[in-house]
mmCIF file of C-alpha atoms in Angstrom:
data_model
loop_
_atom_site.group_PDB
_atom_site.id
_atom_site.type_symbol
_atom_site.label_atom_id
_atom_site.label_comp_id
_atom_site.label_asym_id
_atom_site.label_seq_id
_atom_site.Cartn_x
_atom_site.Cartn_y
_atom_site.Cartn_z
ATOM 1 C CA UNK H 1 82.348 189.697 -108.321
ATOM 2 C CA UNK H 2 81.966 186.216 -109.303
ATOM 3 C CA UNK H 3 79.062 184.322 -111.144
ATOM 4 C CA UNK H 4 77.398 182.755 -107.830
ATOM 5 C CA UNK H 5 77.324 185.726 -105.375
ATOM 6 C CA UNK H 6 76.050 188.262 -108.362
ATOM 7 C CA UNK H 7 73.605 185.431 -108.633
ATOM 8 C CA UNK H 8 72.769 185.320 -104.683
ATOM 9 C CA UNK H 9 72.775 189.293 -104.663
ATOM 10 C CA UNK H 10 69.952 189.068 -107.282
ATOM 11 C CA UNK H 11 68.026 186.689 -105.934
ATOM 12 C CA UNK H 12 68.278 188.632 -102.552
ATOM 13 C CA UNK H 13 67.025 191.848 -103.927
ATOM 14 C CA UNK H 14 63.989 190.112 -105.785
ATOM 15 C CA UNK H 15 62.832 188.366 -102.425
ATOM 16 C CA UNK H 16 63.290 191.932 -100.534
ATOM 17 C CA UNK H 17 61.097 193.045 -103.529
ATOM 18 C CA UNK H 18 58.638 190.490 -103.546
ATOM 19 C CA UNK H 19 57.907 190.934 -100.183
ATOM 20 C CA UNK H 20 58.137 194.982 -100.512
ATOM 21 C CA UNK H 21 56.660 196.009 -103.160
ATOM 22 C CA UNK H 22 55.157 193.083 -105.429
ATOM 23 C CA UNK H 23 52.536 194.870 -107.360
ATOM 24 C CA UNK H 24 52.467 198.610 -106.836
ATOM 25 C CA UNK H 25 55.165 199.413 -109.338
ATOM 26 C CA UNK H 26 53.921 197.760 -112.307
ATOM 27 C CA UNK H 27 49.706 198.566 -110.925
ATOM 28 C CA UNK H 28 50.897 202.445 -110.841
ATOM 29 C CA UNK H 29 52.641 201.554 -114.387
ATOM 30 C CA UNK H 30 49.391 199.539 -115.489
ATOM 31 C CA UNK H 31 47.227 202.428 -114.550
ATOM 32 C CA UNK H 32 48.999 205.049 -116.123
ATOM 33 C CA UNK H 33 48.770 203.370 -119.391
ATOM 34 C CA UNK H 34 44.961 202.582 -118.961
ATOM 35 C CA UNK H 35 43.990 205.808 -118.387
ATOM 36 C CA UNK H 36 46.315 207.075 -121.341
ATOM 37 C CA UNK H 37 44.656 204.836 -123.740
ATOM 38 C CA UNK H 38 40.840 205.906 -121.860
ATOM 39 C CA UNK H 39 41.981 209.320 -122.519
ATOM 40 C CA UNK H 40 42.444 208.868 -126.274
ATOM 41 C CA UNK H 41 39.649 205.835 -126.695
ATOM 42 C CA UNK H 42 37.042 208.464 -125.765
ATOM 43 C CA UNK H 43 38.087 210.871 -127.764
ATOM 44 C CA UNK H 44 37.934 209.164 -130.519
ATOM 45 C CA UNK H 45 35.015 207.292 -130.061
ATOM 46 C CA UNK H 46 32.877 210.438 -129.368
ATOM 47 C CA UNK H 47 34.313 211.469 -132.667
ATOM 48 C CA UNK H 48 33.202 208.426 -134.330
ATOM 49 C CA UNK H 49 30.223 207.977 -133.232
ATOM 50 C CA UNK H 50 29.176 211.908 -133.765
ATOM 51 C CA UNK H 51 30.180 211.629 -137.610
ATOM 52 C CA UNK H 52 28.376 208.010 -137.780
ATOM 53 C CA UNK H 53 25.073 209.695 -136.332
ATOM 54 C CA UNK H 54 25.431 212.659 -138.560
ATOM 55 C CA UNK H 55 25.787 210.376 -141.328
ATOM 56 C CA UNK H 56 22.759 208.223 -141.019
ATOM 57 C CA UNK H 57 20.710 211.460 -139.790
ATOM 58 C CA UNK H 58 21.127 213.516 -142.661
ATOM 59 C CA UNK H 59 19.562 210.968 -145.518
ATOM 60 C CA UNK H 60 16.609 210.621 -147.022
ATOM 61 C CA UNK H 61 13.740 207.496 -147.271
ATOM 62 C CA UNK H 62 15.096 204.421 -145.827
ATOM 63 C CA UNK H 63 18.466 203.511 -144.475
ATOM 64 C CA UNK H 64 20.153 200.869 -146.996
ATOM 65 C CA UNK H 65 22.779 198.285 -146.360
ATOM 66 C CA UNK H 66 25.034 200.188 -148.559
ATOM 67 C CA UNK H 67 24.715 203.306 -146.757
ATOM 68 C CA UNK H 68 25.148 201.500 -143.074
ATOM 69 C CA UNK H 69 28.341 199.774 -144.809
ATOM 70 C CA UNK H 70 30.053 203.066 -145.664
ATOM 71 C CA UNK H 71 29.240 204.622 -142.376
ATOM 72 C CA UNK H 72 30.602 201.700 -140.536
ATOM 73 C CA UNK H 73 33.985 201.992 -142.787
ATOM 74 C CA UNK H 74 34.430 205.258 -141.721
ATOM 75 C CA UNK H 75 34.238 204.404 -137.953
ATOM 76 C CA UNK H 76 36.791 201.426 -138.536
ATOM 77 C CA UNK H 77 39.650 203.943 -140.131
ATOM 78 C CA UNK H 78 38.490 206.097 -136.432
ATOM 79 C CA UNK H 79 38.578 202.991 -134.257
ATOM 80 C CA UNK H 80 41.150 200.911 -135.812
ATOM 81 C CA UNK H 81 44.016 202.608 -137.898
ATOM 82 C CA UNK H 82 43.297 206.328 -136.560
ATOM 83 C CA UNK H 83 43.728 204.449 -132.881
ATOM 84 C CA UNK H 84 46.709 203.019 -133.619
ATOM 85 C CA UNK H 85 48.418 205.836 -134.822
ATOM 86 C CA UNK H 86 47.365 208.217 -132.297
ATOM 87 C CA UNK H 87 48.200 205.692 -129.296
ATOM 88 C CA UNK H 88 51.382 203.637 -130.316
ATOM 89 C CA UNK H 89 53.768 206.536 -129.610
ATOM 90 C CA UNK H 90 52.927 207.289 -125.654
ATOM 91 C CA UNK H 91 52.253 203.889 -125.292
ATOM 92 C CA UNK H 92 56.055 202.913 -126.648
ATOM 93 C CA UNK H 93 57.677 205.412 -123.860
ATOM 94 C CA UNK H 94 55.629 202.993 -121.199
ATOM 95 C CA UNK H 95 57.113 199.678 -122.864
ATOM 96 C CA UNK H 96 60.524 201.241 -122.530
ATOM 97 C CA UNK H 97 60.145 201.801 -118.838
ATOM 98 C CA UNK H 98 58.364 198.346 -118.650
ATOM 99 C CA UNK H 99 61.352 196.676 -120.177
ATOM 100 C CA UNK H 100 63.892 198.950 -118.398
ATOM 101 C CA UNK H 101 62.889 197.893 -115.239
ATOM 102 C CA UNK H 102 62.612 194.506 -115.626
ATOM 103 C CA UNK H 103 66.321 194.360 -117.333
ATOM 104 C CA UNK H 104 67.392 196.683 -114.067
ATOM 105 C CA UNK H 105 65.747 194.463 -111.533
ATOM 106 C CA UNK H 106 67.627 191.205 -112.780
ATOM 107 C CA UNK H 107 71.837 193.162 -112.825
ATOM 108 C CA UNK H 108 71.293 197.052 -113.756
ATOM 109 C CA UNK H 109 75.007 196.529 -114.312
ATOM 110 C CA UNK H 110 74.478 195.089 -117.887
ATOM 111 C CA UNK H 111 73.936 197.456 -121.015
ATOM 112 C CA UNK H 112 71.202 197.471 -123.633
ATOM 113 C CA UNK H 113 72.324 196.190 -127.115
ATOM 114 C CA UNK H 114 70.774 195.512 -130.793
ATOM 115 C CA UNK H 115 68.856 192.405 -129.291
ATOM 116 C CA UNK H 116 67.085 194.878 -126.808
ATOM 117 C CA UNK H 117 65.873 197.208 -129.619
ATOM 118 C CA UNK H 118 64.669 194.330 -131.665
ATOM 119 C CA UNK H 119 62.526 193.418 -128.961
ATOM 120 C CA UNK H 120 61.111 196.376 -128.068
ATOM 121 C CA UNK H 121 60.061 196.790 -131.607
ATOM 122 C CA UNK H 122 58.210 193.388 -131.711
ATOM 123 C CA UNK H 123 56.243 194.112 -128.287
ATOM 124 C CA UNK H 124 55.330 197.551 -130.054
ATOM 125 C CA UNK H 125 53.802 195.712 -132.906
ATOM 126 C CA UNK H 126 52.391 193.274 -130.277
ATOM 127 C CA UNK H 127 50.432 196.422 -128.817
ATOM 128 C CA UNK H 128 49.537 197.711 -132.040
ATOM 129 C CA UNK H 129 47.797 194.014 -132.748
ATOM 130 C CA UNK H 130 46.074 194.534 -129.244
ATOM 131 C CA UNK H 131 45.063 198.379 -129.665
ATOM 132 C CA UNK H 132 43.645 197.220 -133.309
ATOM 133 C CA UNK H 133 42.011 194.475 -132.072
ATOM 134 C CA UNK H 134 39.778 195.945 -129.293
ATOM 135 C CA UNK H 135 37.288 197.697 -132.618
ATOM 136 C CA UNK H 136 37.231 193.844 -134.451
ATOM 137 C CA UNK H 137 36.627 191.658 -130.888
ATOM 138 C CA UNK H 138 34.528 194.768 -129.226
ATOM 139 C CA UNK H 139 32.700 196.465 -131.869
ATOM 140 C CA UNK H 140 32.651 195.103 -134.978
ATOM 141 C CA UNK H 141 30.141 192.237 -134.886
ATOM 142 C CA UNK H 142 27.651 194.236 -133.275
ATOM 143 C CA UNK H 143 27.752 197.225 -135.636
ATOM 144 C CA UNK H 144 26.927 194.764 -138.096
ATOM 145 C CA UNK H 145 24.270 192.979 -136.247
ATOM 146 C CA UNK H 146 22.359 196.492 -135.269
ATOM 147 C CA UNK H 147 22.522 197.260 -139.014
ATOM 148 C CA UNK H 148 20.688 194.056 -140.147
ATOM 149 C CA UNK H 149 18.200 195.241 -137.544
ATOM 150 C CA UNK H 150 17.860 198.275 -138.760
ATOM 151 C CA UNK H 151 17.881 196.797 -142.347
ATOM 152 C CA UNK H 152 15.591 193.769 -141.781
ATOM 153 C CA UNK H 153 12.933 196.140 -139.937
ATOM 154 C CA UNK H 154 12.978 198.685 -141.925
ATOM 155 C CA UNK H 155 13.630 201.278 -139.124
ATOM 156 C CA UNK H 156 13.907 204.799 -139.502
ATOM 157 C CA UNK H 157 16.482 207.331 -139.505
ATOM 158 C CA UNK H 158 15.388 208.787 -135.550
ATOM 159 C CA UNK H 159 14.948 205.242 -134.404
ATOM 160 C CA UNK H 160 18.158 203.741 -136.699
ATOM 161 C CA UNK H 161 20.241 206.631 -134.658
ATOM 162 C CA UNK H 162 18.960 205.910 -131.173
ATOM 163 C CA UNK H 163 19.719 202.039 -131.894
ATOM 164 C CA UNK H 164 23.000 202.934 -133.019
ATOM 165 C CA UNK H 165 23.524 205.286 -130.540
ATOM 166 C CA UNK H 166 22.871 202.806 -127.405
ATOM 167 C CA UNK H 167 24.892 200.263 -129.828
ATOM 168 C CA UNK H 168 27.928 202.232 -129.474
ATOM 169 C CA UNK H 169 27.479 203.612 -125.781
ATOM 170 C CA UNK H 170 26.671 200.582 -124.035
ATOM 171 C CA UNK H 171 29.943 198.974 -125.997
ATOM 172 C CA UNK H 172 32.220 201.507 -125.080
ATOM 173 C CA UNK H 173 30.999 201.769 -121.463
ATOM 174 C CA UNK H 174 32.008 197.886 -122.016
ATOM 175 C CA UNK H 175 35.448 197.943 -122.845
ATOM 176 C CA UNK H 176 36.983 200.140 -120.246
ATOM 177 C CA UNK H 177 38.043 196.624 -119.125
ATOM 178 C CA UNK H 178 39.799 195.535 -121.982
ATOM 179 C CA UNK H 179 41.773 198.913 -121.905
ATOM 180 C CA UNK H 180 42.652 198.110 -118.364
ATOM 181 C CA UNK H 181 43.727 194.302 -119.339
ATOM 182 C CA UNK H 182 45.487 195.668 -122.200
ATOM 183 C CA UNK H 183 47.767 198.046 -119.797
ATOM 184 C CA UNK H 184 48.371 195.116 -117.452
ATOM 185 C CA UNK H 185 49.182 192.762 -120.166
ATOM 186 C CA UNK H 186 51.591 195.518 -121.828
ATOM 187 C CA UNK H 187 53.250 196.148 -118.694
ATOM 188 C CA UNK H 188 53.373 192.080 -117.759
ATOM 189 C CA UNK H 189 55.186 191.692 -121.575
ATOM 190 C CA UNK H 190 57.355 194.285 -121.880
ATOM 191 C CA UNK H 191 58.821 193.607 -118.150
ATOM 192 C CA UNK H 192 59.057 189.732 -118.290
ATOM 193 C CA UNK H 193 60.803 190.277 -121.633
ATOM 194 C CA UNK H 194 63.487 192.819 -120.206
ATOM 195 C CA UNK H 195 64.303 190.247 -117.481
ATOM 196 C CA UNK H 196 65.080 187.385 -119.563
ATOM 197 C CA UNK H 197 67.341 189.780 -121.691
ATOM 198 C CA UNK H 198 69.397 189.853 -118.669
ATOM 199 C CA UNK H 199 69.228 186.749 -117.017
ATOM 200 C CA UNK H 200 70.131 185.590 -120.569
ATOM 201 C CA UNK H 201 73.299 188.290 -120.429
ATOM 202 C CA UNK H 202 73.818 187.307 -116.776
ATOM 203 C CA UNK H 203 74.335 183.647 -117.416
ATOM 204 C CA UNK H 204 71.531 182.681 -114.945
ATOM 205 C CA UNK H 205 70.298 179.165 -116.033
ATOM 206 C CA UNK H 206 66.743 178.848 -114.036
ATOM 207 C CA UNK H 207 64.186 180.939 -112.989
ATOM 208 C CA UNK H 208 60.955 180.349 -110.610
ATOM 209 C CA UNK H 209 57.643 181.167 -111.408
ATOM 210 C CA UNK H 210 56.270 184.072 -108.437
ATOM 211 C CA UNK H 211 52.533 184.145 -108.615
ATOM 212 C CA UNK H 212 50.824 186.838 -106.776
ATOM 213 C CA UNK H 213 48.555 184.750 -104.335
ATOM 214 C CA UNK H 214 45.301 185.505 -103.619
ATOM 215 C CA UNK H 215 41.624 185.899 -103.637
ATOM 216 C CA UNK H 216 42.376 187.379 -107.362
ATOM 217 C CA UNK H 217 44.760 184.648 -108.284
ATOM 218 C CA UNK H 218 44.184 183.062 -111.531
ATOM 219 C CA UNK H 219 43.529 179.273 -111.885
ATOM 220 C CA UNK H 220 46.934 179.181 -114.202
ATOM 221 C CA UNK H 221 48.864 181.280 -111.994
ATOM 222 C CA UNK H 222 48.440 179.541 -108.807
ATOM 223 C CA UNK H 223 49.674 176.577 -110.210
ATOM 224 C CA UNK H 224 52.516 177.809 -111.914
ATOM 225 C CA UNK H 225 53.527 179.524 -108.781
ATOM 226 C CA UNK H 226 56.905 178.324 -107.292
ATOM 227 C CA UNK H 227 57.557 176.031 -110.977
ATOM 228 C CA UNK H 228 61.351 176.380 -111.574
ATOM 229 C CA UNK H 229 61.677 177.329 -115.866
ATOM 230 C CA UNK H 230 64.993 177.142 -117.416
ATOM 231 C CA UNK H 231 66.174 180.231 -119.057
ATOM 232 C CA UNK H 232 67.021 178.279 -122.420
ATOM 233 C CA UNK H 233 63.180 177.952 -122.485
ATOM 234 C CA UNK H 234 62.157 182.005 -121.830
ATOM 235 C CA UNK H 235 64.817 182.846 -124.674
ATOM 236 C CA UNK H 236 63.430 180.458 -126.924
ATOM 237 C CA UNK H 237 59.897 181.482 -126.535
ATOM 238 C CA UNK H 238 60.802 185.497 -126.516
ATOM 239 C CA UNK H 239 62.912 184.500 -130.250
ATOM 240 C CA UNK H 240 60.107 182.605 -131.465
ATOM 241 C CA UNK H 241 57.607 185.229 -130.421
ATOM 242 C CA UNK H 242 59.788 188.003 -132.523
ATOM 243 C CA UNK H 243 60.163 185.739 -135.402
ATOM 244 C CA UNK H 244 56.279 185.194 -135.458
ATOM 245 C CA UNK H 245 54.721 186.014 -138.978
ATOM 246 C CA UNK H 246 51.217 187.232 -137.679
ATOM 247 C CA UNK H 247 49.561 187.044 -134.613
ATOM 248 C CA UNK H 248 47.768 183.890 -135.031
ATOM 249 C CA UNK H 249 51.271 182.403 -134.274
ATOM 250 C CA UNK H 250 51.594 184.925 -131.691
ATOM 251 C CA UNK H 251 48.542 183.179 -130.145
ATOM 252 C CA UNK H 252 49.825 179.843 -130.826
ATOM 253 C CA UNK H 253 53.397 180.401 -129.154
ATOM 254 C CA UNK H 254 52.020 182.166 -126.113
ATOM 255 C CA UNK H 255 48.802 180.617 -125.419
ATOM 256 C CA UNK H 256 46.352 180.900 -122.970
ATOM 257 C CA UNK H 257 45.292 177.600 -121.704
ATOM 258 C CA UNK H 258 41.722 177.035 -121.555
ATOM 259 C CA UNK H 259 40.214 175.710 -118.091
ATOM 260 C CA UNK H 260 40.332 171.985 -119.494
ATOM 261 C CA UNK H 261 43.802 172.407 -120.765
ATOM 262 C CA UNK H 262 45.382 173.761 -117.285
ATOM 263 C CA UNK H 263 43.351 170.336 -115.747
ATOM 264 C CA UNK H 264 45.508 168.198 -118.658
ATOM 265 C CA UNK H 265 48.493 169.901 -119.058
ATOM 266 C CA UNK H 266 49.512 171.667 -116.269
ATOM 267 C CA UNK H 267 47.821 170.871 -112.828
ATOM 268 C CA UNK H 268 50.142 167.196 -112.200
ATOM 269 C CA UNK H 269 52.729 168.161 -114.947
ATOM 270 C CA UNK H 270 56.089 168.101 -113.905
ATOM 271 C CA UNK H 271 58.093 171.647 -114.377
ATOM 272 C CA UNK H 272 60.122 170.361 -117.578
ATOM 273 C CA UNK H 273 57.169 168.602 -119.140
ATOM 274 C CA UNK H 274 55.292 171.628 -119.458
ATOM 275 C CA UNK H 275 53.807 172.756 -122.633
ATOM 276 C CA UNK H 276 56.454 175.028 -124.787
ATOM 277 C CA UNK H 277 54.119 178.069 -124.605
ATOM 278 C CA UNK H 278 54.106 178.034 -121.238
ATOM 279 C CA UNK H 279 57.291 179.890 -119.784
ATOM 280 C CA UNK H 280 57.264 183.290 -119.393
ATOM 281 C CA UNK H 281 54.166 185.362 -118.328
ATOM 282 C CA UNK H 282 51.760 187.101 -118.795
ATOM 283 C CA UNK H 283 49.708 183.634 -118.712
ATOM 284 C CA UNK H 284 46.647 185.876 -119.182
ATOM 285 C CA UNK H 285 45.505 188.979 -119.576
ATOM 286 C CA UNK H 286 45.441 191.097 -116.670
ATOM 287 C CA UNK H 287 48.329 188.753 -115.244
ATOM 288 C CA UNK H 288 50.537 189.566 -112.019
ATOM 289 C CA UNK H 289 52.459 187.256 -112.430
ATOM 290 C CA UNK H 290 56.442 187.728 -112.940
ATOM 291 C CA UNK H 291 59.736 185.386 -112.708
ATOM 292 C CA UNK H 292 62.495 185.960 -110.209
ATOM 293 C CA UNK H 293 66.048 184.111 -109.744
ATOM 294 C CA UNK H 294 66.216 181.009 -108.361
ATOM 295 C CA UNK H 295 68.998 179.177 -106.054
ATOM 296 C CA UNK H 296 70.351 175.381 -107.532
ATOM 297 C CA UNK H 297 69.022 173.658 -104.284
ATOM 298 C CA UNK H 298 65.976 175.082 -105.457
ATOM 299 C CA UNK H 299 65.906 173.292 -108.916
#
């Protein structure tokens, strides 16, 4: 089978997918690894926050800083390293799948190799980031905050554990969204990174941007929709990703444009003057946004 008709069968099966089944794979993927990391997330933080209000409880006199500070360390090592642990296993399997599927959509024909392995290993440390990240954007800051409270008013221990209590609840209740996000965005990742393994292995040159449109379409997404991306540019930005030191260049090579910056740099922008970050998805979290293969009288 030559080059262009592998080509034309691929881009054939993703339209007959598109228009089948464009989201309830990867939602029913999504989901499953939401409600696996909701599963262990309460666990854990009814464990946390048991031994925190224990802690507190059981002094005497006044609560001091000191005493808040080594309660909060011990729900950290719960929330943060404990978390990671627990969850980065289960959540690997879904990755796999993610990645799979992606790579079997594009030419199922084509094998895995050493390239493949190094990736997956670099989006599981890319979830790890995430799953550690929820306790320092979610928690963190207000823990502190409620224990200058308590501090600064000299509260005591009954009403320092109801504050801290409601603290912790009303958090959690919180960020069940950002678990959901973080399956999407794990999914999103893991799949758009499997397909341009093989489009790379495939020798497909160009891709198009396939936006899920509708009354829940993203400002970025609806105007990347239909943009034709050059393959060159996915494998860069999946190498340069991998070869990030931290995740501040994570950030930095994947970002997510800010309302002004779509209005400057995108919205207008012709398809090969868009910014570097800005080639494969997710564009955001919770993004449904994918790239299929596109026909040269498309370019």
């Amino acid at each position: 089978m030559s080059k262009e008709i592998l080509k034309q069968a691929i881009h054939e099966i993703d339209e007959i997918l598109s228009i089948l089944s464009k989201e309830s794979k990867w939602d029913i993927m999504a989901n499953k690894i939401s409600n696996a990391l909701l599963t262990e997330v309460t666990e854990l933080q009814k464990k946390s926050i048991n031994k925190f209000i224990r802690y507190i409880a059981s002094g005497d006199g006044k609560i001091t800083q000191k005493e808040v500070a080594k309660g909060l360390t011990e729900v950290e090592k719960i929330l943060g390293k404990s978390l990671i642990s627990k969850l980065s296993e289960s959540i690997q399997d879904f990755q796999l799948k993610a990645y799979g599927a992606g790579f079997g959509e594009v030419n199922s024909k084509l094998k895995f190799n050493q390239a493949d392995e190094n990736a997956l290993s670099w989006l599981s440390q890319d979830q790890n980031y995430w799953i550690g990240e929820h306790y320092e954007s979610q928690l963190k800051e207000k823990m502190l905050t409620t224990a200058k409270e308590i501090v600064d008013q000299s509260l005591d221990r009954k009403e320092s554990t109801k504050l801290f209590r409601n603290t912790f609840e009303d958090n959690f209740k919180k960020s069940n969204n950002y678990w959901e996000a973080l399956g999407d965005h794990i999914v999103t990742r893991s799949r758009e990174f499997g397909r341009t393994s093989a489009y790379e292995k495939a020798g497909i040159e160009y891709v198009k941007v396939d936006a899920v449109m509708d009354d829940r379409t993203s400002e970025i997404c609806e105007h990347m929709h239909g943009r034709i991306i050059s393959v060159k540019k996915l494998v860069k930005q999946r190498d340069d990703l991998m070869n990030a030191k931290n995740p501040e260049d994570t950030k930095k090579i994947a970002p997510w444009l800010t309302k002004k910056e779509i209005e400057t740099k995108v919205i207008g922008v012709k398809d090969d003057k868009l910014p570097k970050g800005l080639a494969m998805p997710p564009y955001h979290f919770k993004c449904r946004t994918r790239t299929v293969v596109v026909y040269n009288d498309e370019i």
